[in-house]
């Protein structure tokens, strides 16, 4: 009888990943059907529930083991967001740049002043403020797709998310430079490091985009092969940026934007990269949930909540700048401010990166940022979905004869 | 409700309405940005033409003022196009002509939020959404209502001409329908589409209208989806069978051809309209929709079969002097060349689809043609 396994047997890592995925889908169904929340919230909640913070059902090393998949999922969404941004639009409607700069500048300044009021070190304040500038590209892309949203606010939401993510990356590099200065490193290093990262990432992005363009990407007839090629480029970009000490998100975002400028035929991208892309997105958000720890809310405490309120107000007013003269219907501009609220899960990566540089510098930041991110992981998707539906740009039940 | 009286207008004056497609510049699907574009338009007080919503959010309608020649009509259409294209650049959307969107599914459209459109949607169900099609309506001024009815019925013989010359909707839901104008198939589905009743005087027409309103089937002239319809408040008849052409220039040329044709009909009176003219009306109309200028035209009186192409060329010869009088001869010459060379907007669409291999690429090419031509 030794051909039969002995029961009960230990569920291995594969089995646990499978359970995690099943829980994510179940969570998404519950959220959509009964709670009328975005499916995305279900993925995150399932991860949080099975993760170490609550049931501890998933193997402890899972976030590390699956990190390449998470980075790939995030990379695809960043690249796709970049490819949706047409820089020519900025030339024809300069109010968009004004609105974007005001929104991001206000977010940065308000957050910085709020933190400085609590006597945090100025470099820490700057780092948190930089992270607060970004809207989550992943959440935006996912919720827009889930709701089949189209319209002027949706277009602007994607554009401003791409831009504020870029500003955030640059500002964070600069604030890291300030840390170097604080710690008596040479001025040269304080300037050279951010400059190397910014220019290097841009050059890498240009190389990726030109490579794809020259390879006549759009002539490939099979959608599956176009997807495989995009995947390869994202992997290559991620790995090269990582090895060269450049900014991965900046390289991917810029890569998408440059490719869009080179080619008008990006509708040939499979929508949200088809089923394989969707799987990566589910893994991305579920594992984001696994990594969340509710105790961080306690650690970040009122600072996190205060930060979110201040940041929210700044984004809201900034977005309103594009109302009227910028061509956005005022009713929609109001909701654009709400849709820009989700904080970037990039922020988690960025915060960890900064924390890795200087241990004591990182701790203050980590607590506040992670607390705010945790709240926003759950509220952010709800905010965007509400904004898309109230502005009339969502089409939640596409094809079911709604009016 | 009684029929309103017919306002007199200058004979042969012209006005044009065009329904346009609003496209997403990313995937070239229809995008529900009509209210965004209208808001932008509203912020520019001094703009050419009249710009209003249409039944679904992915469309917008432009209309011109009253013109006596197609040259000034063309200039105004060009100004409206340039103005809206500027709006498109500021809002990141594209506009284009053509009678159908090549790959839009009717289920993906949204009804524009206006009482009349919701009413139509309630009454007609999915037909209303399927009505996301794009036509050119040409108004011809008539001094008196009986003149208008005479012209309306005389023109019925030439309706296939207008369909064949404007056909620009070969693709529906991503597939080649084989039609030059597949758009009109969506119009025929409406119960009150087709032709006006054979009456010669406005008094008789008033009787018909009253009978129809008493049945409760119609409330106003707007409820008739006829190919040609009198428009008493403008003092015009409105020809509604044309697809929106791919360029404003062709839209103006079509108006010029129709204007010369009407002048010929009104002055030479070659036709005495009778009910039997309509015996082959649906057949001829189908031929024009399906095959464009390659279709067959049957003469209701003689039963003779000719090709639409030959009939158009013959007509162009007959109306030449009238075209010269109206300063429309250059436009008629362009139409003649097009028919002789077998060119058409539908043919252009098919050629671009074959060249680029996909429906979104065709829509992108249509947007470029609209903007640049």
XYZ file of C-alpha atoms in Angstrom:
776
model
C 0.000 0.000 0.000
C 3.008 2.292 -0.154
C 1.769 3.720 -3.480
C -0.855 5.753 -1.623
C 0.124 8.853 0.300
C -0.324 8.958 4.026
C -3.020 11.299 5.249
C -3.114 14.054 6.321
C -0.221 15.341 4.286
C 1.464 18.676 4.539
C 0.244 21.203 1.972
C 3.319 22.405 0.128
C 4.120 25.862 -1.198
C 2.355 25.207 -4.508
C -0.790 24.239 -2.661
C -0.670 27.332 -0.536
C -0.210 29.615 -3.490
C -3.187 27.887 -5.080
C -5.261 28.493 -1.947
C -4.160 32.101 -1.914
C -5.347 32.540 -5.500
C -8.669 30.840 -4.800
C -9.158 33.044 -1.744
C -8.360 36.107 -3.866
C -11.013 35.211 -6.439
C -13.555 34.429 -3.711
C -12.733 37.728 -2.013
C -13.201 39.583 -5.284
C -16.606 37.978 -5.845
C -17.742 38.832 -2.319
C -16.585 42.423 -2.727
C -18.252 42.921 -6.078
C -21.538 41.107 -5.497
C -22.394 41.846 -1.921
C -20.330 44.803 -0.838
C -20.336 46.626 -4.196
C -16.639 47.279 -3.760
C -13.948 46.932 -6.420
C -12.729 43.378 -6.982
C -9.269 44.670 -6.284
C -10.180 45.230 -2.622
C -11.087 41.527 -2.467
C -7.614 40.508 -3.634
C -5.946 42.696 -1.033
C -8.274 41.559 1.767
C -7.729 37.896 0.902
C -3.985 38.449 1.065
C -4.289 40.293 4.351
C -6.483 37.544 5.833
C -4.258 34.610 4.839
C -1.079 36.566 5.431
C 1.160 36.473 8.506
C -0.714 39.304 10.192
C -3.993 37.374 10.611
C -4.249 33.634 9.816
C -0.613 33.124 8.830
C -1.718 30.545 6.298
C 0.750 31.341 3.575
C 4.375 30.246 3.805
C 6.417 32.999 5.438
C 8.798 33.323 2.509
C 6.066 33.768 -0.086
C 6.523 37.478 -0.677
C 10.199 36.892 -1.294
C 9.650 33.800 -3.439
C 7.072 35.445 -5.646
C 8.754 38.835 -5.749
C 9.764 38.426 -9.407
C 6.116 37.879 -10.344
C 5.044 40.897 -8.298
C 7.651 43.073 -9.969
C 6.619 41.774 -13.364
C 2.941 42.519 -12.710
C 3.771 45.993 -11.470
C 6.163 46.490 -14.381
C 3.492 45.583 -16.914
C 1.010 48.027 -15.382
C 3.613 50.808 -15.303
C 4.586 50.163 -18.895
C 0.944 50.092 -19.945
C 0.199 53.333 -18.110
C 3.174 54.948 -19.828
C 1.911 53.756 -23.188
C -1.442 55.452 -22.515
C 0.198 58.864 -22.084
C 0.514 60.886 -25.242
C 2.960 63.712 -24.613
C 1.576 65.614 -27.611
C -1.554 66.169 -25.555
C 0.493 68.277 -23.123
C 1.672 70.457 -25.982
C -1.870 71.100 -27.191
C -3.274 71.698 -23.718
C -0.639 73.342 -21.495
C -3.187 73.667 -18.671
C -2.628 69.956 -18.096
C 0.983 70.603 -17.119
C -0.071 73.475 -14.884
C -2.697 71.320 -13.220
C -0.308 68.432 -12.782
C 2.429 70.631 -11.323
C 0.014 72.393 -8.971
C -1.496 69.119 -7.810
C 1.888 67.494 -7.195
C 3.512 70.639 -5.807
C 0.662 71.193 -3.364
C 0.758 67.558 -2.262
C 4.485 67.762 -1.675
C 4.427 71.107 0.103
C 1.437 70.321 2.291
C 2.809 66.957 3.359
C 6.258 68.401 3.986
C 4.951 71.246 6.129
C 2.662 68.931 8.047
C 5.558 66.635 8.947
C 7.994 69.462 9.614
C 5.497 70.788 12.138
C 6.127 67.566 14.096
C 9.866 68.219 14.111
C 10.871 65.381 11.835
C 14.242 65.712 10.161
C 13.899 67.716 6.982
C 15.280 64.912 4.823
C 12.700 62.506 6.260
C 9.946 65.046 5.665
C 11.082 65.442 2.085
C 11.191 61.699 1.494
C 7.674 61.116 2.857
C 6.365 64.136 0.967
C 7.918 62.783 -2.238
C 6.265 59.417 -1.732
C 2.933 61.149 -1.051
C 3.029 62.883 -4.434
C 2.446 59.680 -6.379
C -0.954 58.202 -7.164
C -0.864 54.431 -7.480
C -0.398 53.501 -11.155
C -1.372 49.889 -10.480
C -4.631 50.743 -8.717
C -5.569 53.338 -11.339
C -4.981 51.005 -14.275
C -6.800 48.148 -12.609
C -9.889 50.058 -11.488
C -10.201 51.838 -14.820
C -10.102 48.436 -16.529
C -12.544 46.843 -14.087
C -15.052 49.618 -14.699
C -14.489 49.885 -18.454
C -14.155 53.605 -17.824
C -13.765 56.033 -20.704
C -13.987 59.783 -20.796
C -12.172 63.004 -20.168
C -11.662 62.441 -16.445
C -10.333 58.928 -17.023
C -7.863 60.230 -19.616
C -6.662 62.908 -17.227
C -6.495 60.493 -14.329
C -4.083 58.286 -16.262
C -2.014 61.220 -17.491
C -1.712 62.837 -14.057
C -0.949 59.524 -12.390
C 1.909 58.880 -14.800
C 3.258 62.388 -14.295
C 2.991 62.489 -10.519
C 4.625 59.072 -10.302
C 7.559 60.448 -12.256
C 7.761 63.545 -10.058
C 7.645 61.341 -6.977
C 10.539 59.215 -8.175
C 12.627 62.299 -8.947
C 11.748 64.018 -5.675
C 12.619 60.903 -3.742
C 15.997 60.681 -5.450
C 16.618 64.299 -4.539
C 15.593 63.804 -0.934
C 17.943 60.832 -0.710
C 20.605 63.199 -1.994
C 19.694 65.508 0.876
C 20.276 62.647 3.283
C 23.731 62.246 1.866
C 24.327 65.939 2.451
C 23.019 65.738 6.003
C 25.532 63.001 6.664
C 28.431 65.003 5.375
C 28.810 63.260 2.096
C 30.202 65.449 -0.645
C 27.937 67.801 -2.544
C 29.003 66.016 -5.688
C 27.529 62.744 -4.505
C 24.329 64.473 -3.414
C 23.817 65.767 -6.933
C 25.428 63.039 -8.972
C 23.409 60.142 -7.577
C 19.934 61.487 -8.408
C 21.160 62.798 -11.759
C 22.678 59.432 -12.678
C 19.480 57.653 -11.742
C 17.205 60.042 -13.639
C 19.237 60.268 -16.838
C 20.202 56.620 -16.766
C 16.582 55.504 -16.357
C 15.524 57.785 -19.177
C 18.224 56.474 -21.516
C 17.317 52.901 -20.680
C 13.657 53.728 -21.354
C 14.537 55.251 -24.701
C 16.605 52.199 -25.612
C 13.689 49.888 -24.722
C 11.191 51.933 -26.699
C 13.393 52.355 -29.773
C 14.261 48.688 -29.640
C 10.597 47.724 -29.700
C 9.827 50.271 -32.353
C 12.683 49.187 -34.608
C 11.734 45.547 -34.108
C 8.446 46.524 -35.816
C 6.528 45.367 -32.792
C 3.225 46.440 -34.261
C 3.665 44.259 -37.318
C 3.523 41.067 -35.281
C 0.255 39.439 -36.210
C -0.267 37.187 -33.215
C -1.517 38.869 -30.067
C 0.079 36.179 -27.896
C 3.478 36.928 -29.399
C 3.030 40.671 -29.017
C 2.298 40.020 -25.351
C 5.364 37.796 -25.003
C 7.483 40.536 -26.535
C 6.105 43.192 -24.171
C 6.771 40.806 -21.292
C 10.339 40.290 -22.441
C 10.937 44.028 -22.729
C 9.500 44.667 -19.268
C 11.656 41.882 -17.786
C 14.731 43.169 -19.533
C 14.032 46.753 -18.459
C 13.450 45.681 -14.855
C 16.559 43.621 -14.663
C 18.809 46.154 -16.388
C 17.526 49.051 -14.286
C 18.079 46.975 -11.180
C 21.629 45.954 -12.145
C 22.612 49.465 -13.151
C 21.224 50.987 -9.974
C 18.560 52.921 -11.871
C 14.902 53.477 -11.058
C 12.852 50.531 -12.329
C 9.476 52.323 -12.257
C 10.876 55.374 -13.987
C 12.473 53.289 -16.735
C 9.213 51.411 -17.381
C 6.928 54.445 -17.241
C 9.194 56.445 -19.537
C 9.643 53.435 -21.803
C 5.902 53.240 -22.332
C 5.639 56.998 -22.890
C 8.443 57.090 -25.446
C 7.005 54.107 -27.279
C 3.652 55.894 -27.431
C 5.356 58.948 -28.901
C 7.058 56.804 -31.527
C 4.004 54.809 -32.493
C 0.305 55.525 -32.764
C -0.460 51.845 -33.080
C -0.341 50.855 -29.431
C -3.953 49.754 -29.533
C -2.304 46.582 -30.708
C -1.278 45.970 -27.107
C -3.593 43.296 -25.818
C -6.005 45.035 -23.437
C -4.429 44.803 -19.996
C -2.272 42.077 -21.446
C -4.967 39.441 -21.528
C -5.392 36.532 -19.154
C -1.701 36.120 -18.343
C -1.456 39.814 -17.459
C -4.588 39.536 -15.315
C -3.055 36.646 -13.382
C 0.030 38.712 -12.638
C -2.171 41.575 -11.482
C -4.088 39.285 -9.110
C -0.811 38.004 -7.674
C 0.467 41.567 -7.345
C -2.481 42.791 -5.314
C -2.913 39.621 -3.238
C 0.711 39.712 -2.207
C 0.411 43.412 -1.447
C -2.279 42.304 0.991
C -0.043 39.585 2.416
C 2.662 42.151 3.104
C 0.298 44.483 4.944
C 0.378 44.512 8.690
C -2.497 46.173 10.561
C -0.155 46.959 13.423
C 1.432 49.524 11.123
C -1.660 51.658 11.463
C -0.983 51.809 15.160
C 2.685 52.611 14.577
C 2.016 55.262 11.963
C -0.944 56.341 14.035
C -2.476 59.739 13.712
C 0.515 60.896 11.671
C -0.546 58.572 8.884
C -4.159 59.696 9.000
C -3.217 63.355 9.207
C -0.864 62.897 6.303
C -3.626 61.340 4.219
C -6.054 64.151 4.997
C -3.583 66.895 4.152
C -2.471 65.100 1.006
C -6.077 64.485 -0.011
C -6.953 68.174 0.263
C -3.903 69.159 -1.777
C -4.700 66.691 -4.552
C -8.306 67.774 -4.579
C -7.497 71.458 -5.073
C -4.729 70.694 -7.546
C -7.020 68.633 -9.716
C -9.606 71.403 -9.737
C -7.149 73.672 -11.529
C -7.876 71.876 -14.786
C -11.598 72.578 -14.486
C -13.037 75.172 -16.815
C -10.152 76.727 -18.681
C -8.332 73.409 -18.925
C -11.401 71.910 -20.615
C -12.574 69.632 -17.815
C -16.241 69.851 -16.791
C -16.215 71.198 -13.191
C -18.382 68.299 -11.950
C -15.758 65.898 -13.230
C -12.836 67.928 -11.885
C -14.275 67.447 -8.407
C -14.137 63.687 -8.868
C -10.693 63.774 -10.457
C -9.321 64.955 -7.118
C -10.912 61.939 -5.434
C -9.619 59.544 -8.069
C -6.049 60.746 -7.539
C -6.119 59.686 -3.875
C -4.786 56.091 -3.893
C -1.259 56.001 -2.595
C 1.243 54.084 -4.525
C 2.218 50.579 -3.540
C 5.369 51.764 -5.237
C 5.671 53.786 -2.069
C 6.256 50.583 -0.128
C 9.099 49.581 -2.399
C 10.489 53.089 -2.346
C 10.238 53.368 1.414
C 12.051 50.088 1.819
C 14.736 51.234 -0.606
C 15.293 54.411 1.338
C 15.190 52.547 4.617
C 17.842 50.208 3.262
C 20.227 53.134 2.840
C 20.257 54.366 6.396
C 18.689 52.324 9.109
C 17.621 55.117 11.476
C 16.517 57.406 8.656
C 14.213 54.709 7.419
C 12.332 53.824 10.575
C 10.470 57.070 11.047
C 9.511 57.070 7.413
C 8.532 53.437 7.224
C 6.044 53.688 10.047
C 4.249 56.716 8.660
C 4.304 55.630 5.037
C 3.310 52.034 5.638
C 0.445 53.116 7.879
C -0.841 55.492 5.221
C -0.374 52.935 2.455
C -2.284 50.312 4.393
C -5.272 52.617 4.774
C -5.059 53.646 1.145
C -4.742 50.088 -0.191
C -8.310 49.586 0.959
C -9.786 53.071 0.564
C -7.967 54.066 -2.621
C -9.661 51.618 -5.007
C -13.021 52.533 -3.506
C -12.277 56.221 -4.060
C -11.388 55.744 -7.735
C -14.362 53.538 -8.407
C -16.689 56.040 -6.772
C -15.157 58.857 -8.808
C -15.454 56.952 -12.090
C -19.073 56.023 -11.450
C -20.228 59.389 -10.141
C -18.623 61.224 -13.038
C -20.521 58.936 -15.402
C -17.388 57.527 -17.025
C -17.631 53.991 -15.681
C -19.528 51.338 -17.545
C -19.701 48.677 -14.867
C -22.069 46.291 -16.620
C -20.884 46.697 -20.139
C -23.146 45.141 -22.721
C -26.017 44.454 -20.372
C -28.268 47.095 -21.829
C -27.860 49.692 -19.110
C -28.540 53.308 -19.985
C -51.380 68.248 -32.408
C -51.923 70.012 -35.697
C -49.201 70.265 -38.292
C -47.414 73.563 -38.196
C -47.489 75.818 -41.206
C -44.688 75.660 -43.732
C -42.330 78.587 -43.442
C -41.269 79.933 -46.805
C -37.559 79.956 -47.542
C -35.396 80.948 -50.474
C -35.607 78.358 -53.231
C -32.576 76.066 -53.483
C -30.872 77.453 -50.411
C -28.668 74.864 -48.719
C -27.940 73.687 -45.213
C -26.131 70.590 -44.009
C -26.064 68.533 -40.814
C -23.298 66.001 -40.216
C -23.183 63.407 -37.477
C -19.586 62.744 -36.462
C -17.815 59.959 -34.612
C -15.840 60.704 -31.444
C -12.875 58.354 -31.132
C -10.478 57.407 -28.372
C -6.962 58.219 -29.609
C -5.605 55.130 -27.908
C -7.664 52.296 -29.380
C -9.866 54.236 -31.836
C -13.077 52.888 -30.338
C -15.981 55.308 -29.962
C -15.477 57.176 -26.728
C -18.308 58.714 -24.700
C -16.885 62.221 -24.667
C -19.737 64.140 -26.308
C -20.483 66.095 -23.149
C -16.780 66.825 -22.594
C -16.477 68.145 -26.133
C -19.728 70.117 -25.848
C -18.479 71.676 -22.626
C -15.301 72.726 -24.436
C -17.402 74.122 -27.299
C -19.545 76.012 -24.810
C -16.477 77.774 -23.474
C -15.780 79.248 -26.908
C -18.629 81.656 -27.458
C -17.582 82.666 -30.968
C -17.537 79.427 -32.863
C -18.625 78.499 -36.372
C -21.752 76.458 -37.018
C -24.083 74.851 -34.549
C -22.828 71.915 -32.483
C -25.278 69.703 -30.580
C -25.471 66.252 -28.948
C -26.787 63.159 -30.703
C -28.411 60.057 -29.321
C -25.323 58.332 -27.903
C -22.259 59.750 -26.153
C -19.852 58.742 -28.897
C -21.429 61.066 -31.458
C -21.823 64.760 -32.065
C -23.821 66.657 -34.663
C -22.698 69.776 -36.498
C -24.885 71.931 -38.683
C -24.277 74.900 -40.927
C -26.209 78.066 -41.501
C -28.124 78.736 -44.730
C -26.054 78.975 -47.903
C -26.823 79.720 -51.528
C -23.752 77.995 -52.950
C -21.754 74.990 -51.927
C -18.540 77.059 -51.820
C -19.576 79.013 -48.763
C -21.091 75.844 -47.333
C -17.748 74.095 -47.784
C -15.929 76.985 -46.113
C -18.227 76.888 -43.096
C -17.959 73.097 -42.783
C -14.176 73.424 -42.968
C -14.187 76.058 -40.223
C -16.360 73.877 -37.967
C -14.105 70.896 -38.619
C -10.951 72.880 -37.782
C -12.559 74.270 -34.643
C -13.648 70.838 -33.413
C -10.292 69.280 -34.296
C -8.676 71.899 -32.066
C -11.041 70.823 -29.298
C -10.093 67.238 -30.045
C -6.404 67.997 -29.611
C -7.038 69.775 -26.312
C -9.170 66.897 -25.020
C -7.182 64.034 -26.532
C -9.940 62.700 -28.759
C -10.271 62.281 -32.512
C -13.198 62.961 -34.838
C -14.005 61.287 -38.102
C -16.585 60.792 -40.817
C -17.988 57.554 -42.202
C -21.467 56.099 -41.725
C -20.637 53.446 -39.139
C -17.882 52.827 -36.649
C -15.978 49.836 -38.008
C -15.858 47.724 -34.863
C -18.055 49.254 -32.178
C -20.583 46.913 -30.648
C -23.984 48.488 -30.026
C -23.961 47.229 -26.426
C -20.927 49.370 -25.642
C -22.618 52.675 -26.393
C -24.222 55.027 -23.900
C -27.350 57.095 -24.424
C -26.751 60.842 -24.140
C -28.500 62.168 -21.063
C -31.363 64.160 -22.595
C -35.090 63.605 -22.251
C -35.808 62.963 -25.912
C -32.970 60.455 -26.241
C -34.118 58.532 -23.179
C -37.626 58.524 -24.639
C -36.325 57.074 -27.917
C -34.275 54.539 -25.995
C -37.340 53.479 -23.981
C -39.494 53.131 -27.073
C -37.041 51.455 -29.402
C -34.816 49.479 -27.040
C -31.577 48.317 -28.610
C -32.497 49.951 -31.910
C -31.746 53.267 -30.233
C -28.220 52.178 -29.362
C -27.790 50.584 -32.745
C -28.669 54.020 -34.042
C -25.073 55.012 -33.256
C -24.651 55.639 -36.962
C -23.534 58.750 -38.715
C -25.411 60.460 -41.486
C -25.399 63.616 -43.527
C -28.695 65.453 -43.785
C -29.045 68.022 -46.556
C -31.729 70.704 -46.392
C -33.026 72.276 -49.595
C -35.010 75.473 -49.245
C -38.495 75.644 -50.780
C -40.562 78.795 -51.220
C -43.905 77.042 -50.600
C -45.124 73.757 -49.091
C -46.618 72.354 -52.300
C -43.304 72.994 -54.039
C -41.649 71.123 -51.212
C -43.917 68.101 -51.657
C -43.402 68.145 -55.406
C -39.655 68.194 -54.931
C -39.810 65.518 -52.252
C -41.610 63.061 -54.521
C -39.644 63.940 -57.645
C -36.429 63.309 -55.762
C -37.466 59.797 -54.725
C -36.197 58.473 -58.058
C -32.762 59.928 -57.253
C -32.456 58.705 -53.684
C -30.299 55.760 -54.880
C -27.900 58.319 -56.379
C -27.410 60.001 -53.041
C -26.932 56.653 -51.276
C -24.419 55.416 -53.830
C -22.446 58.666 -53.929
C -22.165 58.928 -50.153
C -21.925 55.259 -49.069
C -19.178 55.141 -46.455
C -20.148 52.359 -44.067
C -18.956 48.958 -45.276
C -17.901 47.687 -41.822
C -20.081 46.804 -38.847
C -18.861 45.045 -35.681
C -15.453 44.537 -37.276
C -16.726 42.706 -40.350
C -17.190 43.639 -43.978
C -20.944 43.667 -44.553
C -20.591 43.687 -48.318
C -22.700 46.863 -48.322
C -21.586 50.280 -49.501
C -23.920 51.769 -46.892
C -24.641 49.334 -44.081
C -25.746 52.316 -42.001
C -29.136 52.504 -43.692
C -29.952 48.952 -42.581
C -30.084 50.324 -39.045
C -32.488 53.052 -40.141
C -34.843 50.643 -41.938
C -35.405 48.763 -38.683
C -37.433 51.687 -37.347
C -41.170 51.219 -37.862
C -41.690 54.729 -39.206
C -38.800 54.699 -41.657
C -39.206 54.620 -45.408
C -41.023 57.161 -47.562
C -43.511 59.927 -47.128
C -47.107 59.328 -48.275
C -47.957 60.271 -51.853
C -49.765 63.564 -51.364
C -49.320 66.665 -53.473
C -50.552 69.479 -51.238
C -49.761 70.672 -47.746
C -53.476 70.450 -46.853
C -53.534 66.754 -47.727
C -50.292 66.249 -45.867
C -51.892 67.945 -42.861
C -54.791 65.445 -43.030
C -52.347 62.536 -43.103
C -50.402 63.968 -40.186
C -53.561 64.453 -38.163
C -54.681 60.867 -38.787
C -51.292 59.601 -37.700
C -51.206 61.675 -34.530
C -54.732 60.510 -33.688
C -53.488 56.916 -33.727
C -51.005 57.977 -31.071
C -48.133 56.538 -33.089
C -46.483 59.880 -33.720
C -46.344 63.120 -31.798
C -44.316 65.311 -34.128
C -42.599 65.301 -37.500
C -39.481 64.133 -35.664
C -41.061 60.716 -35.160
C -40.962 60.014 -38.898
C -37.623 58.497 -39.950
C -38.320 58.958 -43.652
C -35.591 59.174 -46.278
C -36.895 62.605 -47.288
C -38.915 64.616 -44.845
C -40.439 68.071 -45.033
C -39.189 70.394 -42.318
C -41.945 73.020 -42.056
C -40.233 75.172 -39.408
C -37.225 75.643 -41.732
C -39.206 75.730 -44.975
C -37.066 72.922 -46.374
C -37.075 69.318 -47.358
C -34.443 67.230 -45.665
C -32.635 64.408 -47.489
C -31.484 61.953 -44.863
C -30.084 58.956 -46.722
C -26.439 60.013 -47.047
C -23.670 58.583 -44.888
C -21.409 61.216 -43.389
C -18.596 61.395 -45.956
C -14.970 60.947 -44.966
C -14.205 64.619 -45.751
C -16.127 67.873 -45.495
C -15.238 68.579 -49.127
C -17.209 65.567 -50.303
C -20.104 66.554 -48.038
C -20.226 69.936 -49.788
C -19.958 68.300 -53.229
C -22.916 66.039 -52.439
C -24.921 69.095 -51.423
C -23.930 70.816 -54.688
C -25.031 67.808 -56.775
C -28.349 67.680 -54.951
C -28.845 71.421 -55.336
C -28.280 71.253 -59.115
C -30.586 68.256 -59.337
C -33.327 70.116 -57.462
C -32.954 73.128 -59.704
C -33.388 70.827 -62.717
C -36.477 69.208 -61.195
C -38.086 72.485 -60.164
C -37.459 74.364 -63.378
C -37.772 71.701 -66.060
C -40.405 69.683 -64.185
C -39.475 66.446 -66.005
C -41.451 64.324 -63.545
C -45.073 64.280 -62.481
C -44.952 62.357 -59.204
C -47.377 59.435 -58.937
C -47.755 56.614 -56.428
C -46.387 54.075 -58.921
C -42.984 55.789 -58.739
C -42.609 53.984 -55.442
C -43.175 50.465 -56.855
C -39.462 49.840 -57.165
C -38.330 52.363 -54.569
C -37.212 49.836 -51.942
C -35.549 47.647 -54.536
C -33.535 50.522 -55.971
C -32.620 51.763 -52.546
C -31.398 48.301 -51.554
C -29.296 48.060 -54.720
C -27.623 51.363 -53.933
C -26.952 50.382 -50.304
C -25.576 47.012 -51.236
C -23.562 47.736 -54.358
C -23.091 51.514 -54.441
C -22.735 52.831 -57.987
C -22.352 49.231 -59.193
C -25.987 48.584 -58.339
C -28.956 48.303 -60.653
C -31.582 51.011 -61.047
C -35.040 50.038 -62.270
C -37.192 52.634 -63.949
C -40.674 52.348 -62.434
C -42.419 53.517 -65.596
C -40.565 51.578 -68.308
C -39.281 48.711 -66.202
C -35.887 49.260 -67.797
C -32.786 48.125 -65.831
C -29.708 50.338 -65.993
C -26.613 50.574 -63.869
C -26.674 53.289 -61.231
C -23.325 54.500 -62.515
C -24.741 55.144 -65.992
C -27.832 56.788 -64.574
C -25.758 59.141 -62.424
C -23.549 60.065 -65.384
C -26.612 60.626 -67.548
C -28.171 62.795 -64.863
C -24.957 64.812 -64.507
C -25.166 65.575 -68.213
C -28.808 66.638 -67.929
C -28.235 68.985 -65.010
C -24.989 70.495 -66.251
C -26.498 73.857 -67.162
C -28.203 74.089 -63.763
C -24.918 73.279 -62.056
C -23.250 76.113 -63.948
C -26.037 78.507 -62.914
C -25.482 77.531 -59.276
C -21.695 77.716 -59.563
C -21.705 74.014 -58.695
C -20.090 72.733 -61.891
C -16.692 72.122 -60.317
C -18.293 70.020 -57.588
C -20.309 68.069 -60.153
C -17.144 67.508 -62.182
C -15.473 65.985 -59.107
C -18.429 63.695 -58.596
C -18.375 62.729 -62.250
C -14.668 61.858 -62.120
C -15.242 59.809 -59.007
C -18.068 57.817 -60.536
C -16.170 57.255 -63.771
C -13.131 55.978 -61.920
C -15.242 53.786 -59.644
C -14.011 55.552 -56.512
C -16.071 55.855 -53.360
C -15.676 56.359 -49.638
C -16.737 52.751 -49.035
C -14.069 51.596 -51.473
C -11.497 53.759 -49.687
C -12.434 52.132 -46.351
C -12.034 48.652 -47.803
C -8.668 49.540 -49.321
C -7.383 50.923 -45.988
C -8.637 47.887 -44.105
C -6.811 45.629 -46.561
C -3.692 47.778 -46.323
C -3.498 47.977 -42.519
C -5.195 44.733 -41.659
C -7.330 45.879 -38.732
C -10.482 47.819 -37.938
C -8.800 50.166 -35.398
C -6.209 51.071 -38.016
C -9.012 51.850 -40.461
C -10.611 54.171 -37.880
C -7.248 55.849 -37.318
C -6.916 56.386 -41.066
C -10.458 57.816 -41.189
C -9.614 60.242 -38.375
C -6.486 61.371 -40.210
C -8.428 61.828 -43.446
C -11.116 63.869 -41.699
C -8.529 66.108 -40.042
C -6.261 66.615 -43.017
C -8.436 66.459 -46.116
